[in-house]
Amino acid sequence: MFPELNNLLNTTPDRAEQGKLTLLCDANTDGSFLVHHFLSFYLKANCKVCFVALIQSFSHYNIVGQKLGVSLTVARECGQLVFLEGLKSSVDVFFRAQAEPHPLQFLREANAENLQPLYEFVREALKPVDDGEAAWRCPVLLVDDLSVLLSLGMGAVAVLDFIHYCRATVCWERKGNIVALVHDSGDTEDEENNILLNGLSHQSHLILRAEGLATGFCRDVHGQLRILWRTPSQPTTQRDQSLTYQYKIQDKSVSFFAKGMSPAVL
Amino acid sequence: MAAVATCGTGAGSTGSVVAAGSKNHVTSFQRRGPRASGSDSSYSRLVSIAGTRPSVRNGQLLVSTGLPALDQLLGGGLAVGTVLLIEEDKYNIYSSLLFKYFLAEGIINGHTLLVASAKEDPADILQELPAPLLDDNFKKDFDEEACNHKTAESNIKMKIAWRYQLLPKMEAGPVSSSRFGHYYDASKKMPQELIEASKWHGFFFPEKSSSTLNIEPCSLTHGYIKLLQFIQNIIYEEGFDGSNPQKKQKNILRIGIQNLGSPLWGDDICCTENGNSHSLTKFLYVLRGLLRTSLSACMITMPTHLIQNKAIISRVTNLSDTVVGLESFIGSERETNPLYKDYHGLIHIRQIPRLNNLIYDVSDVKDLAFKLKRKLFTIERLHLPPDLSDTVSRSSKQDLAEPSKLLGPGCGVMAGGKKHLDF
């Protein structure tokens, strides 16, 4: 996790909030550093994490996690982390017929209706242990990323239904959190993606949007991060709070600064 | 300004010992390096695989794309286990040349090749590969050419134009004793004995399309399913993923797929806007899954300029690791533009992956152009020519200003900019 981002979001691993849906969004740039941040944040906060990693392999997250101070292999072995490696399992699902329903079953089907096997997997993974002692603080579902599900043949409504079911189980029933990454395609007319993004933006409590700079590539400022706090359930008279920062990604951390205040400029 | 780089870019590191993790399945995304604790007995120090070198940034195993200049722009080379997507130029001239360089590099290094095409027979493609340039033959010709240009050796400090000393140098000539990345002569063919000595598998779609499928019908087109099964079969049979107990393979499989997405593969995304929009993306996803779990690297050329539905292009870009776009000037109005008179086209590095890392090697140079000289394919930084006209007329400035507007925001891999700052 990045300490500066924790300061901006006003959280620490000890006082992590519960029952929240956080939406990560990137436009014209790569927002995967946010996924690494939240993964290491919740592992350090002693939460049980179910990570649906559809876009990269386990060792990629592991190596970056080690730079941020968590070990995914240790977390997986002691049961804190349940890792669904999308790329590896997709090969198994696609070439060999599975006996029992696999979370990525929709890869084999021509017209998969919904993501129910994936939801069952998540529900099973974040089931509270029955032996009485509360080993982990709260369950967390992390998805990287949801736009890939659209590329694999699912409709935007099916993905929204999946998130809705997960929210009901994880956020409301078990008082956990969900963090999901969606790509914003910008001006390319990807309607399904826009439906998904708008639908999720209305449901989320916190939106972190990583954008590229409007003026193009810069070596010292890699992008701009917009943080938006929302209260989706209650209509409020006060406006949603929003902050904008610019950031630079380094080898082991990300530094944030106010717009125009990059150390390279000052 | 062409400054000749006289030193090799870390070519000496190919001799270093690379420890490969040989667990149940071989993934190339493990940190390679001498293990200090050495506790696990399955790790064995083995001689580095020919034609690969570890990346200086994260130890990732890299192979050469066949063009050392492109390797430099991609951060050292193409990572094993990843997909390089080439967006074809309009008439598929230079992209097929890059494809052939990739395959020729595989033959020179002794890698196994898998060539898939729906247009040409792979055996014919292999006959057309360019011949490698041996250092001694080439050095004579290169020295002749070098005398024609004003070149500055790197150890002569520039006195007047000293700012140019700081510019990044592009590799323009063959580096002696480079075992990673070779130069090829596009005018000669690869010698027959080298082709015959190499191990290759070909997939020619018109031949394989008649056999039946033994997989449930999913939304992939017939051609893609057959290709995936073929690739998976080769990977398993030859032991590239380490799961076959009989075969212990310590070589790289280079997969080259030509014109993916074109109608010849049975896909209609280039013909209609409401075609089968998930077939290609699903194919890419499963292909990437296959690559990540095996010692292979893949180059795909795709006619993205023909794809009608622009949303598919952005999805395809997100599903690929490295994306390079080629734009040739043939037939466009840029052919006569004085800005581009020395070059044959532009090359856009659209995406570079961040593998095992938060950061990545991105070149500062965003405006790149390529040209195919008599023998070499070179990639250079695009410069605006000096405005030497006596009469500073409005029209000439407008002509030059138009393309420079396109250069201004750059083709950012980190950030795409829309606004052009007019200073």
XYZ file of C-alpha atoms in Angstrom:
689
model
C 0.000 0.000 0.000
C 1.130 3.515 -0.569
C 1.245 5.570 2.605
C 0.574 8.791 0.727
C -2.572 7.376 -0.775
C -3.697 6.267 2.662
C -3.291 9.823 3.841
C -5.309 11.154 0.961
C -8.074 8.657 1.554
C -7.836 9.224 5.281
C -7.629 5.546 6.165
C -5.154 3.225 7.762
C -5.182 -0.559 7.776
C -6.385 -0.489 11.363
C -9.395 1.641 10.733
C -10.544 0.286 7.378
C -14.196 0.960 6.707
C -16.659 -1.811 6.105
C -19.522 -2.358 3.743
C -18.106 -0.192 0.984
C -17.885 -0.572 -2.752
C -14.827 1.127 -4.214
C -14.634 1.644 -7.937
C -11.260 2.004 -9.611
C -11.317 3.455 -13.053
C -8.596 4.316 -15.523
C -8.792 6.380 -18.660
C -5.915 6.683 -21.104
C -3.481 5.283 -18.630
C -2.815 2.196 -16.564
C -4.559 2.139 -13.221
C -3.234 -1.188 -12.016
C -1.119 0.466 -9.325
C -4.385 1.113 -7.482
C -5.151 -2.600 -7.509
C -1.752 -3.364 -6.005
C -2.380 -0.715 -3.378
C -5.715 -2.119 -2.257
C -4.494 -5.693 -2.331
C -1.620 -4.967 0.003
C -3.769 -2.617 2.098
C -6.394 -5.221 2.880
C -3.866 -7.956 3.449
C -2.118 -5.761 5.960
C -5.463 -4.903 7.536
C -5.855 -8.600 8.315
C -8.914 -9.064 6.135
C -9.818 -12.184 4.233
C -9.360 -11.334 0.560
C -10.814 -13.049 -2.467
C -8.916 -11.830 -5.497
C -10.371 -12.519 -8.923
C -7.323 -11.753 -11.079
C -8.344 -12.015 -14.672
C -5.658 -10.059 -16.379
C -2.266 -11.045 -14.991
C -0.639 -14.055 -13.441
C -0.150 -14.780 -9.776
C 3.587 -14.227 -9.787
C 3.133 -10.727 -11.190
C 1.021 -9.651 -8.207
C 3.280 -11.549 -5.880
C 6.430 -9.808 -6.988
C 4.859 -6.374 -6.836
C 3.300 -7.256 -3.487
C 6.702 -8.101 -2.104
C 7.877 -4.651 -3.017
C 4.925 -3.251 -1.109
C 5.519 -5.406 1.898
C 3.083 -8.323 1.631
C 3.729 -11.872 0.562
C 0.909 -13.379 -1.444
C 2.250 -16.908 -1.231
C 2.238 -16.788 2.547
C -1.229 -15.253 2.588
C -2.512 -17.911 0.238
C -1.048 -20.729 2.264
C -2.482 -19.592 5.547
C -5.887 -19.055 4.011
C -6.075 -15.281 4.110
C -6.033 -14.969 0.351
C -8.151 -16.896 -2.124
C -6.719 -16.309 -5.560
C -8.505 -17.061 -8.793
C -5.932 -16.877 -11.553
C -7.991 -16.182 -14.650
C -5.353 -16.815 -17.288
C -4.287 -20.191 -15.988
C -7.795 -21.423 -15.230
C -9.085 -20.291 -18.596
C -6.728 -22.737 -20.282
C -7.991 -25.554 -18.068
C -11.619 -24.682 -18.636
C -11.312 -24.191 -22.357
C -9.469 -27.341 -23.321
C -10.776 -29.868 -20.855
C -14.341 -30.378 -19.884
C -14.710 -29.871 -16.180
C -16.644 -32.193 -13.943
C -18.033 -29.559 -11.638
C -19.034 -26.034 -12.571
C -15.979 -23.849 -12.825
C -16.125 -20.126 -12.090
C -15.037 -19.359 -15.646
C -17.543 -21.727 -17.163
C -18.800 -19.062 -19.511
C -15.686 -19.457 -21.648
C -16.953 -22.742 -22.952
C -20.472 -21.621 -23.657
C -21.737 -19.834 -26.699
C -24.295 -17.660 -24.960
C -23.578 -17.547 -21.291
C -26.446 -15.894 -19.534
C -24.943 -14.904 -16.262
C -21.947 -15.161 -14.029
C -23.534 -17.385 -11.447
C -20.641 -19.890 -11.184
C -18.284 -17.006 -10.512
C -20.598 -15.629 -7.856
C -20.825 -19.054 -6.215
C -17.049 -19.194 -6.152
C -16.827 -15.805 -4.447
C -19.494 -16.689 -1.941
C -17.766 -19.935 -1.100
C -14.390 -18.257 -0.769
C -15.593 -15.558 1.594
C -17.699 -17.834 3.740
C -17.142 -17.091 7.412
C -15.307 -19.864 9.215
C -17.549 -21.782 11.561
C -15.139 -22.588 14.328
C -16.113 -19.582 16.327
C -12.914 -17.606 16.360
C -12.895 -14.623 14.069
C -9.586 -15.118 12.344
C -9.917 -12.334 9.817
C -11.501 -8.979 10.137
C -13.850 -8.590 7.236
C -14.145 -10.202 3.826
C -12.961 -8.278 0.796
C -13.579 -9.012 -2.851
C -11.071 -7.588 -5.308
C -11.643 -7.858 -9.055
C -9.045 -7.022 -11.709
C -10.699 -6.201 -13.981
C -14.347 -6.177 -14.900
C -13.903 -4.905 -18.451
C -12.290 -8.198 -19.393
C -15.567 -9.960 -18.635
C -17.169 -7.859 -21.354
C -14.473 -8.920 -23.787
C -15.118 -12.544 -22.937
C -18.691 -12.495 -24.043
C -20.684 -11.385 -21.042
C -23.087 -8.508 -21.378
C -22.867 -5.399 -19.241
C -26.090 -6.335 -17.482
C -24.715 -9.743 -16.515
C -21.640 -8.140 -14.986
C -23.762 -5.585 -13.139
C -25.926 -8.407 -11.810
C -22.811 -10.212 -10.621
C -21.625 -7.154 -8.743
C -25.073 -6.665 -7.313
C -25.182 -10.204 -5.961
C -21.682 -9.828 -4.581
C -22.615 -6.580 -2.934
C -25.614 -8.137 -1.284
C -23.525 -10.981 0.075
C -20.197 -9.357 0.794
C -21.053 -5.768 1.644
C -24.445 -6.043 3.242
C -24.627 -9.544 4.689
C -21.038 -9.962 5.801
C -20.075 -6.311 6.202
C -17.146 -6.582 3.858
C -15.784 -4.464 1.004
C -15.588 -4.764 -2.736
C -12.952 -3.136 -4.933
C -13.273 -3.439 -8.692
C -11.344 -2.001 -11.621
C -13.070 -0.932 -14.818
C -11.385 0.600 -17.832
C -12.876 3.743 -19.228
C -12.632 3.551 -22.938
C -12.930 7.296 -23.419
C -14.029 8.323 -26.841
C -14.118 4.898 -28.436
C -17.760 4.013 -28.500
C -17.761 0.986 -26.289
C -21.346 1.169 -25.154
C -21.285 -1.932 -23.023
C -18.338 -0.567 -21.107
C -20.055 2.774 -20.596
C -23.164 1.061 -19.263
C -21.034 -0.911 -16.854
C -19.051 2.106 -15.744
C -22.062 4.334 -15.224
C -23.960 1.636 -13.412
C -21.108 0.989 -11.036
C -20.400 4.678 -10.491
C -23.901 5.101 -9.144
C -23.504 2.274 -6.678
C -20.061 3.022 -5.323
C -19.067 4.766 -2.159
C -15.637 5.752 -3.352
C -14.437 6.301 -6.895
C -10.740 6.546 -7.721
C -10.169 7.620 -11.278
C -6.676 7.572 -12.769
C -6.431 9.645 -15.889
C -3.694 10.527 -18.247
C -2.636 14.134 -18.376
C -4.635 16.190 -20.810
C -1.450 17.569 -22.316
C 0.175 14.271 -23.108
C 3.123 12.283 -21.929
C 5.337 13.575 -19.162
C 8.228 11.811 -17.566
C 7.774 13.262 -14.109
C 4.033 13.327 -13.768
C 2.473 10.076 -14.822
C -1.122 11.010 -14.442
C -3.864 12.497 -12.411
C -5.968 10.825 -9.737
C -9.494 11.967 -8.970
C -10.993 10.835 -5.695
C -14.731 11.084 -5.265
C -16.555 10.195 -2.078
C -20.210 9.373 -2.505
C -23.107 8.250 -0.393
C -25.234 6.282 -2.819
C -27.930 5.135 -0.473
C -28.897 8.318 1.256
C -29.835 11.421 -0.627
C -27.798 14.155 0.865
C -28.033 17.865 0.653
C -24.293 18.315 0.771
C -22.315 17.724 -2.352
C -20.024 14.763 -2.842
C -16.508 15.558 -1.896
C -13.943 15.378 -4.641
C -10.173 15.826 -4.737
C -7.703 15.790 -7.555
C -4.016 14.967 -7.305
C -1.250 14.222 -9.699
C 1.035 11.307 -9.177
C 4.308 9.784 -10.171
C 4.864 6.060 -9.931
C 8.206 4.931 -8.594
C 9.712 1.552 -8.079
C 8.148 0.831 -4.708
C 5.735 3.611 -4.080
C 3.673 6.296 -5.681
C 4.080 9.912 -4.752
C 1.141 12.263 -4.884
C 1.161 15.992 -5.104
C -1.232 18.780 -5.846
C -1.746 19.785 -9.430
C 1.210 21.668 -10.751
C 3.306 21.033 -7.683
C 5.427 18.237 -9.041
C 8.904 18.262 -7.530
C 10.328 18.300 -11.008
C 8.705 21.630 -11.731
C 9.317 23.403 -8.472
C 21.469 13.448 -36.811
C 22.548 9.856 -36.861
C 25.030 9.113 -34.178
C 26.481 5.681 -34.355
C 26.425 3.793 -31.114
C 29.753 2.142 -30.725
C 29.092 0.071 -27.686
C 26.758 -2.826 -27.348
C 23.801 -2.373 -25.102
C 24.506 -4.916 -22.457
C 25.034 -7.673 -24.963
C 27.666 -9.168 -22.748
C 25.073 -10.210 -20.239
C 23.835 -13.086 -22.356
C 26.591 -15.179 -20.955
C 25.286 -14.793 -17.457
C 23.858 -17.785 -15.761
C 20.120 -17.718 -15.436
C 18.498 -19.837 -12.821
C 15.123 -20.987 -13.991
C 12.463 -22.084 -11.574
C 11.451 -25.515 -12.709
C 8.424 -26.253 -10.615
C 5.418 -28.221 -11.733
C 4.679 -25.739 -14.454
C 7.124 -23.363 -15.967
C 6.118 -19.763 -15.737
C 8.463 -17.222 -17.093
C 7.238 -14.605 -14.652
C 9.480 -15.702 -11.874
C 12.305 -13.626 -10.732
C 15.386 -15.017 -12.285
C 18.666 -14.653 -10.569
C 21.062 -16.589 -8.402
C 19.246 -17.839 -5.361
C 21.082 -16.861 -2.264
C 19.335 -19.321 0.013
C 19.300 -22.165 -2.501
C 17.059 -24.275 -0.347
C 14.748 -25.651 -2.980
C 16.356 -28.582 -4.718
C 14.274 -28.222 -7.832
C 15.996 -24.997 -8.773
C 18.912 -25.797 -10.962
C 21.453 -23.520 -12.424
C 21.261 -24.018 -16.087
C 22.921 -22.383 -19.001
C 20.852 -19.574 -20.413
C 18.560 -20.461 -23.262
C 19.994 -19.332 -26.563
C 18.669 -16.055 -27.780
C 17.301 -14.837 -24.485
C 18.543 -12.488 -21.876
C 17.150 -11.302 -18.556
C 15.741 -7.833 -18.401
C 17.823 -5.391 -16.432
C 14.777 -4.010 -14.690
C 12.987 -7.025 -13.315
C 14.845 -10.131 -14.401
C 12.126 -11.035 -16.840
C 13.357 -13.289 -19.649
C 13.419 -11.442 -22.960
C 13.728 -12.530 -26.559
C 14.578 -10.332 -29.479
C 11.907 -9.272 -31.932
C 14.373 -9.436 -34.802
C 14.843 -5.673 -34.932
C 17.350 -4.396 -32.378
C 15.960 -0.879 -32.664
C 12.504 -2.133 -31.765
C 13.947 -4.157 -28.899
C 15.433 -1.006 -27.485
C 12.087 0.783 -27.677
C 10.283 -2.059 -25.968
C 12.601 -2.001 -23.008
C 15.136 -4.594 -24.093
C 13.050 -7.064 -26.017
C 9.874 -9.057 -25.977
C 9.174 -10.758 -22.671
C 8.682 -14.501 -22.791
C 5.042 -15.290 -22.141
C 3.651 -12.140 -23.677
C 1.917 -11.135 -26.852
C 3.271 -8.508 -29.230
C 0.498 -7.103 -31.357
C 1.468 -5.297 -34.529
C -1.234 -3.111 -35.996
C -0.710 -3.528 -39.671
C -0.038 -0.702 -42.051
C -2.531 -0.162 -44.803
C -1.100 -2.486 -47.433
C 0.544 -4.975 -45.084
C 3.994 -4.360 -46.479
C 6.020 -3.451 -43.423
C 4.103 -5.506 -40.933
C 4.780 -8.669 -42.893
C 8.416 -7.631 -42.948
C 8.439 -7.358 -39.171
C 6.759 -10.747 -39.029
C 9.530 -12.250 -41.122
C 12.211 -10.648 -38.980
C 10.620 -12.219 -35.922
C 10.668 -15.662 -37.505
C 14.170 -15.244 -38.881
C 15.414 -14.325 -35.422
C 13.904 -17.554 -34.165
C 15.719 -19.615 -36.755
C 19.051 -17.953 -36.053
C 18.689 -18.553 -32.331
C 17.512 -22.098 -32.713
C 14.052 -21.515 -31.296
C 11.123 -23.621 -32.359
C 8.714 -21.796 -34.628
C 4.988 -22.036 -34.969
C 3.719 -20.123 -37.979
C -0.008 -19.669 -38.444
C -1.534 -17.995 -41.443
C -4.738 -18.054 -43.379
C -3.299 -16.402 -46.450
C 0.009 -18.058 -47.207
C 1.353 -21.490 -46.630
C 3.822 -21.356 -43.722
C 6.378 -23.226 -45.809
C 6.278 -20.411 -48.349
C 6.594 -17.808 -45.621
C 9.719 -19.519 -44.359
C 11.255 -19.513 -47.809
C 10.921 -15.746 -47.927
C 12.764 -14.979 -44.724
C 15.565 -12.422 -44.920
C 19.144 -13.553 -44.627
C 21.096 -12.651 -41.521
C 23.850 -10.127 -41.809
C 27.152 -11.476 -40.672
C 29.287 -8.896 -39.016
C 32.278 -8.949 -41.318
C 30.321 -8.734 -44.552
C 28.217 -5.945 -43.351
C 30.878 -3.848 -41.788
C 32.431 -3.088 -45.167
C 29.175 -1.803 -46.640
C 28.276 0.041 -43.536
C 31.564 1.832 -43.398
C 31.001 3.036 -46.927
C 27.651 4.426 -46.012
C 28.981 5.911 -42.837
C 31.457 7.993 -44.759
C 28.632 9.635 -46.611
C 27.016 10.915 -43.486
C 28.499 13.097 -40.883
C 28.765 10.817 -37.930
C 30.040 11.667 -34.526
C 31.678 8.987 -32.482
C 30.490 8.877 -28.984
C 33.889 9.514 -27.518
C 34.345 12.777 -29.386
C 32.668 15.443 -27.401
C 30.649 17.836 -29.438
C 31.759 21.388 -29.009
C 29.093 23.459 -30.668
C 25.924 21.402 -30.776
C 26.583 19.906 -27.381
C 22.910 19.494 -26.566
C 22.731 16.748 -29.149
C 25.151 14.720 -27.108
C 22.389 14.142 -24.635
C 19.931 12.768 -27.138
C 19.223 9.049 -26.907
C 21.125 7.127 -29.489
C 19.320 4.693 -31.684
C 21.150 1.567 -32.691
C 21.890 1.986 -36.339
C 24.419 -0.675 -37.160
C 25.259 -4.193 -36.187
C 26.908 -4.568 -32.886
C 29.801 -6.908 -32.904
C 29.433 -10.023 -30.812
C 25.760 -9.444 -30.150
C 24.124 -12.729 -29.445
C 20.802 -11.127 -28.810
C 19.201 -9.464 -31.780
C 20.597 -9.754 -35.250
C 20.415 -7.691 -38.377
C 18.895 -8.984 -41.536
C 19.349 -8.219 -45.181
C 15.921 -7.757 -46.668
C 17.216 -8.210 -50.183
C 18.587 -11.722 -49.714
C 16.848 -14.905 -48.680
C 17.757 -17.010 -45.712
C 19.988 -19.907 -46.745
C 18.085 -23.087 -47.290
C 20.194 -25.163 -44.920
C 19.348 -22.915 -41.990
C 15.659 -23.286 -42.660
C 15.901 -27.016 -42.944
C 17.914 -27.283 -39.763
C 15.274 -25.429 -37.836
C 12.303 -26.947 -36.147
C 9.013 -25.433 -37.154
C 5.305 -26.186 -37.174
C 2.937 -24.646 -39.624
C -0.771 -23.979 -39.378
C -2.366 -23.129 -42.666
C -6.023 -22.529 -42.027
C -7.483 -23.637 -45.400
C -5.934 -27.058 -44.884
C -7.173 -27.536 -41.371
C -10.642 -26.132 -41.738
C -12.267 -29.311 -42.848
C -11.563 -31.479 -39.830
C -14.218 -31.709 -37.194
C -14.314 -30.022 -33.885
C -14.332 -31.891 -30.651
C -15.138 -28.950 -28.470
C -18.514 -27.542 -27.610
C -19.531 -24.651 -29.790
C -18.650 -21.484 -28.001
C -18.617 -18.063 -29.486
C -15.189 -18.506 -31.060
C -15.060 -18.946 -34.793
C -13.999 -22.256 -36.201
C -10.582 -21.035 -37.257
C -9.690 -19.681 -33.847
C -10.709 -22.858 -32.070
C -8.591 -24.963 -34.386
C -5.642 -22.626 -33.974
C -5.888 -22.673 -30.197
C -6.050 -26.434 -30.143
C -3.057 -26.637 -32.450
C -1.008 -24.290 -30.292
C -1.975 -26.048 -27.110
C -1.098 -29.380 -28.655
C 2.357 -28.227 -29.681
C 3.015 -26.677 -26.296
C 2.012 -29.842 -24.524
C 3.645 -32.318 -26.884
C 6.940 -30.514 -27.053
C 6.994 -29.809 -23.384
C 7.132 -26.026 -23.409
C 4.952 -25.819 -20.358
C 6.825 -28.364 -18.348
C 3.802 -30.544 -17.772
C 4.829 -33.366 -20.053
C 6.938 -35.758 -18.017
C 8.616 -37.278 -21.032
C 9.844 -34.078 -22.537
C 12.150 -31.662 -20.812
C 12.230 -28.655 -23.046
C 14.483 -25.725 -22.469
C 13.842 -23.783 -25.593
C 11.532 -20.980 -26.591
C 8.554 -21.435 -28.832
C 8.035 -18.467 -31.130
C 4.477 -18.211 -32.324
C 3.713 -16.006 -35.278
C 0.122 -15.412 -36.342
C -0.467 -13.424 -39.459
C -3.453 -11.240 -40.277
C -5.460 -12.287 -37.265
C -8.989 -10.960 -37.473
C -9.074 -10.782 -41.235
C -11.982 -12.402 -43.056
C -9.695 -15.224 -44.162
C -9.845 -16.593 -40.655
C -13.587 -16.747 -40.813
C -14.083 -13.701 -38.638
C -16.364 -10.945 -39.804
C -15.274 -8.038 -37.653
C -13.541 -6.478 -40.632
C -16.645 -6.708 -42.772
C -19.469 -5.532 -40.603
C -19.908 -3.490 -37.497
C -22.202 -5.916 -35.719
C -20.117 -8.977 -36.292
C -19.040 -11.601 -33.851
C -17.562 -9.161 -31.407
C -16.310 -11.617 -28.808
C -14.566 -14.187 -30.915
C -11.279 -12.376 -31.331
C -11.095 -11.129 -27.765
C -11.827 -14.542 -26.327
C -9.161 -16.013 -28.568
C -6.617 -13.482 -27.340
C -7.488 -14.178 -23.732
C -7.066 -17.939 -23.975
C -3.922 -17.482 -26.062
C -2.440 -15.273 -23.396
C -3.322 -17.877 -20.820
C -1.416 -20.445 -22.857
C 1.567 -18.161 -23.228
C 1.770 -17.251 -19.570
C 2.087 -20.887 -18.598
C 4.735 -21.832 -21.129
C 8.084 -20.731 -22.484
C 6.778 -19.011 -25.552
C 6.429 -15.593 -27.097
C 3.958 -14.582 -29.721
C 3.790 -11.952 -32.419
C 0.425 -11.246 -34.006
C -0.210 -8.933 -36.917
C -3.719 -7.612 -37.117
C -5.368 -5.384 -39.713
C -6.876 -3.027 -37.159
C -7.506 -0.386 -39.769
C -10.140 -2.695 -41.216
C -12.006 -3.406 -38.019
C -15.318 -1.631 -38.203
C -16.212 -1.593 -34.546
C -13.732 0.666 -32.770
C -14.627 -0.726 -29.386
C -13.058 -4.030 -30.375
C -9.741 -2.338 -31.065
C -9.583 -0.890 -27.566
C -10.532 -4.255 -26.076
C -7.882 -5.998 -28.133
C -5.310 -3.451 -26.992
C -6.217 -4.060 -23.357
C -5.904 -7.789 -23.847
C -2.462 -7.636 -25.454
C 0.748 -6.936 -23.669
C 2.758 -4.919 -26.160
C 1.096 -3.048 -28.989
C 2.999 -1.415 -31.834
C 1.249 0.364 -34.667
C 2.692 0.878 -38.099
C 1.601 3.630 -40.392
C 3.144 3.738 -43.819
C 3.098 6.755 -46.045
C 2.373 4.866 -49.244
C -0.681 6.225 -50.903
C -1.353 8.891 -48.335
C -0.840 12.598 -48.727
C 2.119 12.380 -46.415
C 4.185 10.764 -49.110
C 4.878 14.145 -50.657
C 5.136 16.029 -47.410
C 8.644 17.460 -47.016
C 8.531 16.585 -43.355
C 8.537 12.905 -44.128
C 10.657 12.724 -47.209
C 13.360 10.564 -45.698
C 11.084 8.013 -44.137
C 8.675 5.317 -45.166
C 6.308 5.486 -42.284
C 5.633 6.156 -38.652
C 5.836 3.677 -35.865
C 3.682 4.142 -32.771
C 4.441 2.318 -29.558
C 0.943 2.204 -28.194
C 1.375 0.038 -25.153
C 4.169 -1.527 -23.158
C 3.342 -3.890 -20.319
C 4.328 -3.383 -16.718
C 5.412 -6.867 -15.823
C 6.262 -7.753 -12.256
C 6.673 -4.084 -11.583
C 4.896 -0.850 -10.977
C 7.008 1.004 -13.510
C 8.334 0.116 -16.887
C 10.966 1.180 -19.371
C 9.380 3.707 -21.588
C 11.360 5.582 -24.146
C 11.124 9.335 -24.019
C 11.026 9.513 -27.761
C 7.458 9.373 -28.911
C 7.805 10.491 -32.482
C 9.375 7.625 -34.294
C 9.639 6.966 -37.965
C 10.999 4.015 -39.843
C 12.605 3.563 -43.183
C 13.620 0.558 -45.156
C 16.995 1.268 -46.596
C 18.719 -0.963 -49.082
C 19.333 -3.596 -46.465
C 18.299 -2.365 -43.108
C 15.059 -1.486 -41.452
C 15.828 1.425 -39.197
C 13.748 3.272 -36.678
C 14.697 6.813 -35.936
C 13.454 9.774 -34.093
C 11.452 12.051 -36.284
C 12.827 15.541 -36.532
C 11.248 18.600 -37.939
C 13.438 19.839 -40.736
C 14.820 23.339 -40.366
C 12.775 25.971 -42.068
C 15.278 27.199 -44.600
C 12.974 28.825 -47.075
C 13.916 32.382 -48.019
C 10.402 33.633 -48.087
C 8.533 32.608 -45.030
C 5.241 32.051 -46.735
C 2.055 31.224 -44.917
C 1.291 28.174 -46.989
C 4.548 26.381 -46.304
C 4.180 26.976 -42.608
C 0.663 25.596 -42.688
C 1.817 22.417 -44.410
C 4.417 21.791 -41.786
C 2.224 22.813 -38.926
C -0.443 20.247 -39.716
C 1.669 17.152 -39.180
C 3.497 18.725 -36.286
C 0.174 19.105 -34.537
C -0.138 15.366 -34.727
C 3.318 14.951 -33.298
C 2.785 17.410 -30.505
C 0.720 15.437 -28.030
C 2.758 12.379 -28.813
C 1.558 8.849 -28.742
C 1.762 8.508 -25.021
C 1.794 5.063 -23.644
C 1.346 6.461 -20.236
C -1.058 9.228 -21.008
C -2.911 10.163 -24.107
C -3.288 13.864 -24.575
C -5.855 15.602 -26.604
C -5.048 19.238 -26.290
C -2.218 20.654 -28.253
C -0.406 23.455 -26.540
C 0.129 26.312 -28.894
C 3.023 28.295 -27.713
